Short mmCIF file of C-alpha atoms in Angstrom, two decimals:
data_model
loop_
_atom_site.label_atom_id
_atom_site.label_comp_id
_atom_site.label_asym_id
_atom_site.label_seq_id
_atom_site.Cartn_x
_atom_site.Cartn_y
_atom_site.Cartn_z
CA MET B 21 100.90 185.21 105.63
CA GLU B 22 100.71 183.24 102.41
CA ASN B 23 102.67 180.37 103.96
CA ASN B 24 100.00 180.07 106.69
CA LYS B 25 97.14 179.67 104.24
CA ILE B 26 95.73 176.16 103.80
CA LYS B 27 95.95 175.06 100.22
CA GLN B 28 92.58 174.00 98.81
CA THR B 29 92.73 171.05 96.41
CA ALA B 30 90.26 168.66 94.92
CA LEU B 31 91.50 166.02 97.35
CA ASN B 32 90.18 167.88 100.40
CA GLU B 33 86.93 166.52 101.81
CA LYS B 34 84.44 168.87 103.42
CA ALA B 35 82.83 167.86 106.66
CA GLY B 36 79.35 166.57 106.15
CA ILE B 37 77.08 163.64 106.97
CA PRO B 38 79.21 160.59 107.84
CA PRO B 39 78.65 157.51 105.66
CA PRO B 40 76.50 154.76 107.21
CA GLU B 41 78.09 151.62 108.64
CA ILE B 42 78.40 148.83 106.10
CA PHE B 43 77.06 146.38 108.67
CA SER B 44 74.90 146.50 111.76
CA PRO B 45 76.72 145.83 115.05
CA THR B 46 73.45 144.48 116.45
CA VAL B 47 73.13 141.93 113.65
CA VAL B 48 76.79 140.91 114.03
CA LYS B 49 76.32 140.25 117.75
CA SER B 50 73.19 138.25 117.04
CA ILE B 51 74.97 136.06 114.47
CA GLN B 52 77.97 135.53 116.74
CA LYS B 53 75.69 134.53 119.60
CA TYR B 54 73.85 132.07 117.36
CA ARG B 55 77.07 130.52 116.08
CA LYS B 56 78.31 129.90 119.61
CA VAL B 57 75.28 127.67 120.25
CA GLN B 58 76.34 124.21 119.18
CA PRO B 59 73.39 121.83 118.79
CA SER B 60 73.62 118.54 120.64
CA ALA B 61 73.89 115.23 118.80
CA GLU B 62 70.27 114.50 119.70
CA GLU B 63 69.12 117.83 118.22
CA LEU B 64 71.04 117.18 115.01
CA VAL B 65 69.58 113.69 114.67
CA LYS B 66 66.05 115.01 115.23
CA GLY B 67 66.61 117.69 112.60
CA ILE B 68 68.07 115.26 110.06
CA LEU B 69 65.22 112.75 110.44
CA SER B 70 62.71 115.56 109.94
CA GLY B 71 64.42 116.59 106.69
CA ASN B 72 66.05 119.75 108.03
CA ILE B 73 68.83 120.74 105.61
CA THR B 74 70.55 123.02 108.14
CA ALA B 75 70.87 120.16 110.62
CA LEU B 76 72.18 117.90 107.84
CA SER B 77 74.83 120.45 106.82
CA ARG B 78 75.99 120.98 110.40
CA ALA B 79 76.22 117.23 110.96
CA ILE B 80 78.30 116.82 107.79
CA THR B 81 80.62 119.57 109.03
CA LEU B 82 81.13 117.54 112.21
CA VAL B 83 81.93 114.44 110.17
CA GLU B 84 84.47 116.36 108.07
CA SER B 85 86.16 117.91 111.11
CA THR B 86 89.47 116.53 112.37
CA ASN B 87 88.81 117.87 115.88
CA PRO B 88 88.74 114.86 118.28
CA ALA B 89 85.88 116.47 120.25
CA HIS B 90 83.80 116.73 117.08
CA LEU B 91 84.51 113.09 116.23
CA ILE B 92 82.70 111.85 119.34
CA ARG B 93 79.58 113.88 118.53
CA ALA B 94 79.74 112.88 114.85
CA ASN B 95 79.87 109.17 115.75
CA THR B 96 76.81 109.58 117.96
CA VAL B 97 74.88 111.19 115.10
CA ILE B 98 75.99 108.54 112.61
CA LYS B 99 74.99 105.70 114.92
CA ALA B 100 71.51 107.14 115.40
CA CYS B 101 71.08 107.65 111.64
CA LEU B 102 72.19 104.15 110.61
CA LEU B 103 68.75 102.67 111.28
CA HIS B 104 67.25 105.14 108.81
CA ALA B 105 69.86 104.76 106.06
CA ASN B 106 70.41 102.29 103.17
CA LYS B 107 67.24 103.38 101.37
CA SER B 108 68.82 105.04 98.38
CA VAL B 109 70.55 104.32 95.10
CA ARG B 110 74.18 105.44 95.27
CA ILE B 111 75.66 106.54 91.95
CA GLY B 112 79.33 107.35 91.35
CA ILE B 113 80.13 109.56 88.36
CA THR B 114 83.63 110.04 87.02
CA GLY B 115 85.43 111.28 83.94
CA VAL B 116 88.38 113.38 82.90
CA PRO B 117 88.31 117.15 83.61
CA GLY B 118 86.38 118.86 80.84
CA VAL B 119 84.07 115.93 80.13
CA GLY B 120 81.16 117.91 81.54
CA LYS B 121 80.54 116.12 84.85
CA SER B 122 78.90 119.07 86.61
CA THR B 123 76.70 119.95 83.63
CA PHE B 124 75.67 116.31 83.26
CA ILE B 125 74.92 115.95 86.98
CA GLU B 126 72.73 119.04 86.93
CA ALA B 127 70.73 117.77 83.95
CA PHE B 128 70.53 114.27 85.41
CA GLY B 129 69.61 115.59 88.87
CA LYS B 130 66.83 117.76 87.43
CA HIS B 131 65.49 114.72 85.61
CA LEU B 132 65.40 112.75 88.86
CA THR B 133 63.68 115.50 90.84
CA GLY B 134 61.19 115.72 87.97
CA LEU B 135 60.39 112.06 88.68
CA GLY B 136 59.66 112.98 92.29
CA LYS B 137 62.98 111.83 93.72
CA LYS B 138 65.14 113.62 96.30
CA VAL B 139 68.71 114.03 95.08
CA ALA B 140 71.87 114.67 97.11
CA VAL B 141 75.04 115.54 95.18
CA LEU B 142 78.32 115.05 97.02
CA ALA B 143 80.91 116.82 94.91
CA VAL B 144 84.57 116.36 95.77
CA ASP B 145 86.61 119.42 94.80
CA PRO B 146 90.41 119.05 94.38
CA SER B 147 92.58 120.76 96.98
CA SER B 148 95.76 122.59 96.10
CA THR B 149 98.92 120.77 97.17
CA ILE B 150 100.56 124.18 97.64
CA SER B 151 97.99 126.38 99.41
CA HIS B 152 95.74 123.45 100.48
CA GLY B 153 92.78 125.59 99.41
CA SER B 154 89.80 124.51 97.34
CA ILE B 155 87.40 126.52 95.17
CA LEU B 156 84.23 124.54 96.04
CA GLY B 157 82.46 125.98 93.01
CA ASP B 158 80.09 123.12 92.23
CA LYS B 159 77.03 125.02 93.44
CA THR B 160 77.92 127.80 91.00
CA ARG B 161 78.14 125.33 88.13
CA MET B 162 74.81 123.71 89.04
CA GLU B 163 72.86 126.96 89.40
CA GLU B 164 69.51 125.41 88.42
CA LEU B 165 69.79 122.26 90.52
CA VAL B 166 70.90 124.19 93.59
CA LYS B 167 67.56 126.06 93.55
CA ASP B 168 65.55 122.82 93.41
CA LYS B 169 63.85 122.16 96.75
CA ASN B 170 64.29 118.40 96.25
CA ALA B 171 68.03 118.63 95.67
CA TYR B 172 70.97 119.15 98.01
CA ILE B 173 74.51 119.89 96.84
CA ARG B 174 77.43 119.53 99.22
CA PRO B 175 80.90 120.34 97.84
CA SER B 176 83.82 119.14 99.94
CA ALA B 177 87.55 119.67 99.63
CA SER B 178 89.50 116.56 98.75
CA GLY B 179 92.24 117.36 101.29
CA ASP B 180 95.01 114.79 101.51
CA THR B 181 92.83 111.68 101.57
CA LEU B 182 92.93 108.99 98.90
CA GLY B 183 91.42 110.59 95.82
CA GLY B 184 89.55 113.06 97.97
CA VAL B 185 87.09 110.60 99.44
CA ALA B 186 87.28 108.65 102.67
CA ARG B 187 85.33 108.30 105.88
CA LYS B 188 83.79 111.77 105.58
CA THR B 189 82.15 111.04 102.22
CA ARG B 190 81.08 107.53 103.18
CA GLU B 191 79.36 108.72 106.35
CA THR B 192 77.89 111.76 104.62
CA ILE B 193 75.98 109.28 102.47
CA THR B 194 74.44 107.80 105.63
CA LEU B 195 73.38 111.25 106.84
CA CYS B 196 71.82 112.16 103.49
CA GLU B 197 69.89 108.88 103.37
CA ALA B 198 68.57 109.45 106.90
CA CYS B 199 67.47 112.93 105.79
CA GLY B 200 65.26 111.36 103.12
CA PHE B 201 67.38 111.56 99.98
CA ASP B 202 66.76 108.49 97.83
CA SER B 203 69.31 109.22 95.10
CA ILE B 204 72.90 109.94 96.11
CA ILE B 205 75.32 111.13 93.42
CA ILE B 206 79.05 111.28 94.12
CA GLU B 207 81.15 113.29 91.68
CA THR B 208 84.84 112.42 91.76
CA VAL B 209 87.80 114.77 91.42
CA GLY B 210 88.62 113.24 88.05
CA VAL B 211 90.34 110.17 86.69
CA GLY B 212 92.84 108.88 89.21
CA GLN B 213 92.92 107.23 92.62
CA SER B 214 89.50 108.61 93.59
CA GLU B 215 87.75 106.11 91.31
CA THR B 216 88.80 103.17 93.49
CA ALA B 217 87.50 104.87 96.62
CA VAL B 218 84.21 105.98 95.03
CA HIS B 219 83.63 102.56 93.50
CA SER B 220 83.84 101.08 97.00
CA MET B 221 80.93 103.20 98.28
CA VAL B 222 78.41 103.26 95.41
CA ASP B 223 75.99 100.82 93.83
CA PHE B 224 76.36 102.00 90.24
CA PHE B 225 79.52 103.41 88.68
CA LEU B 226 79.12 105.66 85.63
CA LEU B 227 82.03 106.67 83.42
CA LEU B 228 81.56 109.81 81.32
CA LYS B 229 83.59 110.10 78.13
CA ILE B 230 83.79 112.51 75.22
CA ALA B 231 84.34 111.71 71.55
CA GLY B 232 87.70 112.46 70.00
CA ALA B 233 89.71 112.23 73.21
CA GLY B 234 92.18 109.90 71.53
CA ASP B 235 94.30 107.40 73.43
CA GLU B 236 96.06 109.72 75.84
CA LEU B 237 94.38 107.89 78.71
CA GLN B 238 95.24 104.42 77.45
CA GLY B 239 97.33 103.67 80.53
CA ILE B 240 94.39 103.92 82.91
CA LYS B 241 91.55 103.09 80.57
CA ARG B 242 91.42 99.39 81.39
CA GLY B 243 91.26 99.83 85.16
CA ILE B 244 88.55 102.49 85.01
CA MET B 245 86.49 100.71 82.35
CA GLU B 246 86.54 97.47 84.31
CA MET B 247 84.88 99.25 87.21
CA ALA B 248 82.27 101.00 85.06
CA ASP B 249 78.72 99.69 84.94
CA ALA B 250 77.94 102.06 82.09
CA ILE B 251 79.87 104.34 79.75
CA VAL B 252 78.12 107.45 78.52
CA ILE B 253 79.53 109.63 75.75
CA ASN B 254 78.63 113.18 76.75
CA LYS B 255 78.38 116.28 74.54
CA ALA B 256 76.61 114.35 71.78
CA ASP B 257 75.09 117.45 70.21
CA GLY B 258 75.55 119.64 67.14
CA ASP B 259 78.40 118.56 64.87
CA ASN B 260 79.60 116.12 67.53
CA ILE B 261 76.70 113.65 67.26
CA ARG B 262 78.35 111.44 64.62
CA LYS B 263 81.67 111.36 66.52
CA ALA B 264 79.83 110.40 69.70
CA GLN B 265 78.08 107.52 67.94
CA LEU B 266 81.39 106.22 66.61
CA ALA B 267 82.95 106.48 70.08
CA LYS B 268 80.00 104.58 71.53
CA SER B 269 80.59 101.72 69.08
CA GLU B 270 84.31 101.63 69.91
CA PHE B 271 83.73 101.50 73.67
CA ASN B 272 81.01 98.90 73.24
CA ARG B 273 83.46 96.62 71.44
CA ALA B 274 86.12 97.27 74.09
CA LEU B 275 83.78 96.29 76.93
CA HIS B 276 83.42 92.79 75.52
CA LEU B 277 87.15 92.21 76.10
CA PHE B 278 86.80 92.50 79.89
CA PRO B 279 85.91 89.66 82.29
CA ALA B 280 82.27 89.19 83.27
CA LYS B 281 81.17 91.06 86.39
CA LYS B 282 80.23 89.26 89.60
CA SER B 283 76.92 91.07 89.54
CA GLY B 284 75.94 89.38 86.29
CA TRP B 285 75.37 92.84 84.82
CA ILE B 286 76.62 93.51 81.30
CA PRO B 287 77.96 97.10 81.08
CA THR B 288 76.22 99.34 78.57
CA THR B 289 77.25 102.26 76.37
CA ALA B 290 75.16 105.27 75.41
CA THR B 291 75.37 108.86 74.21
CA CYS B 292 73.80 111.94 75.73
CA SER B 293 73.85 115.72 75.75
CA ALA B 294 73.59 117.57 79.03
CA ILE B 295 72.71 120.68 77.00
CA THR B 296 69.85 119.36 74.83
CA LEU B 297 68.96 116.66 77.44
CA ASP B 298 68.96 113.95 74.76
CA GLY B 299 69.73 110.58 76.35
CA ILE B 300 69.49 111.79 79.96
CA SER B 301 66.34 109.79 80.73
CA GLY B 302 67.95 106.70 79.22
CA VAL B 303 70.79 106.88 81.75
CA TRP B 304 68.31 106.61 84.62
CA ASP B 305 66.49 103.75 82.87
CA THR B 306 69.80 101.87 82.72
CA ILE B 307 70.49 102.46 86.42
CA ALA B 308 66.96 101.32 87.32
CA LYS B 309 67.46 98.08 85.35
CA PHE B 310 70.80 97.52 87.11
CA VAL B 311 69.23 97.96 90.55
CA GLU B 312 66.36 95.62 89.68
CA GLN B 313 68.72 92.92 88.39
CA THR B 314 71.26 93.10 91.23
CA LYS B 315 68.57 93.17 93.91
CA GLY B 316 67.00 90.17 92.25
CA ASN B 317 70.20 88.10 92.45
CA ASP B 318 71.10 89.55 95.90
CA TYR B 319 74.35 91.08 94.62
CA PHE B 320 73.13 94.55 95.60
CA ASN B 321 73.00 93.77 99.34
CA THR B 322 76.10 91.56 99.27
CA LYS B 323 78.16 94.35 97.74
CA ARG B 324 76.98 96.85 100.36
CA SER B 325 77.97 94.44 103.14
CA GLU B 326 81.45 94.09 101.62
CA GLN B 327 81.71 97.87 101.32
CA ASN B 328 80.87 98.28 105.02
CA GLU B 329 83.71 95.93 105.94
CA TYR B 330 86.11 97.76 103.63
CA TRP B 331 85.30 101.15 105.17
CA MET B 332 85.64 99.80 108.67
CA LEU B 333 89.26 98.90 107.89
CA GLU B 334 89.83 102.22 106.11
CA THR B 335 88.49 104.11 109.11
CA ILE B 336 90.87 102.25 111.41
CA ASN B 337 93.79 103.24 109.18
CA GLU B 338 92.67 106.87 109.05
CA GLN B 339 92.10 107.10 112.80
CA LEU B 340 95.52 105.59 113.59
CA LYS B 341 97.15 108.13 111.31
CA LEU B 342 95.18 111.00 112.88
CA ASN B 343 96.02 109.92 116.43
CA PHE B 344 99.68 109.51 115.55
CA TYR B 345 100.11 113.04 114.17
CA ASN B 346 98.01 114.63 116.93
CA ASN B 347 100.21 113.14 119.67
CA SER B 348 102.12 116.03 121.31
CA GLU B 349 105.28 113.99 122.02
CA ILE B 350 105.31 112.63 118.48
CA GLN B 351 104.96 116.16 117.10
CA THR B 352 108.07 117.26 119.00
CA LEU B 353 110.05 114.17 118.08
CA LEU B 354 108.88 114.41 114.47
CA ASP B 355 110.36 117.89 114.03
CA SER B 356 113.79 116.82 115.27
CA ASN B 357 113.75 113.68 113.13
CA LYS B 358 112.79 115.66 110.05
CA LYS B 359 115.91 117.78 110.47
CA ALA B 360 118.05 114.69 111.07
CA VAL B 361 116.72 113.06 107.90
CA GLN B 362 117.28 116.22 105.87
CA ASN B 363 120.86 116.46 107.14
CA GLY B 364 121.54 112.81 106.34
CA GLU B 365 122.14 111.92 110.00
CA ILE B 366 119.56 109.11 109.94
CA SER B 367 117.76 107.21 107.21
CA PRO B 368 114.06 107.92 106.58
CA PHE B 369 113.19 104.32 107.45
CA ALA B 370 115.11 104.31 110.72
CA ALA B 371 113.53 107.63 111.71
CA ALA B 372 110.04 106.30 110.93
CA GLN B 373 110.70 103.16 112.97
CA LEU B 374 111.91 105.27 115.89
CA LEU B 375 108.75 107.38 115.83
CA LEU B 376 106.46 104.37 115.59
CA GLU B 377 108.19 102.60 118.48
CA LYS B 378 107.83 105.72 120.58
CA TYR B 379 104.13 105.96 119.75
CA PHE B 380 103.25 102.33 120.42
CA ASN B 381 105.34 102.08 123.60
CA GLU B 382 103.67 104.99 125.32
#
């Protein structure tokens, strides 16, 4: 009889009221139904021109997509928005990881919205070369700016494009301008190839530095500094103020060693603190002077025309690459050639030539 008794332990759960569902099936169905409704290009354009942030975000998602069907709709939206673009100041901001780019951009962005401006921040987040994932945590870092009704923050994964910026970022600028944003800030991944790409799509290029960084970046310093229209020493607060002032003097002397810019603009140096906000307003004053000077000598518009030509060629290169790898026959042939190259049966160059000939002779 004892063997037939059910043992009572603390792990046994008595029957009672079942716990509620953690979500509502009705709400889930409603959301799924809504998500299946894809707005037309005309609806997106209408929303963007009226300042609708949801329409802007959905249009940017189309631009970022590699789906060929999305590309057609994205191009239609871009074409319609072009007439309403080019009414902003485009600012590229770069600096080594740890220089305080996100903190600076939040302080700077809040200053601009305080002046009555509408600010769009396009933050490029590095993608993992292993998992291909990206954190996209810029909205978390800019917790005050993200709540500002006159600000819009769009983090994007860098993917495998040059420095994390290409057609998607360039055309996102157009969409943001059409949506009414008059100040576009592009934050780069960090010092590296992305600077060249960002420089080719902005009006003003700002290099953030910190005092006491030493010469570990000497190898790239010249190339980056030649592109910079201003160098700002960040984190000039507390015990670091004196070091920041010394760094400012050093960079100011270094700038005089570089050739004069075509714009006629003489690059400036300054210090600031994104924490105490000292020097933040001065950065905008510098940018405003740059815009006034370059518009006066017509360099501003000439540079934008050259940038449009550059991105036309870049888009051709990107589209050719995309079409090549999306070709079904090439995908099959590519797999077999990869194995042949790995086994030493054919050289990488011969295999590449074979694939290209197959693609162009179709």
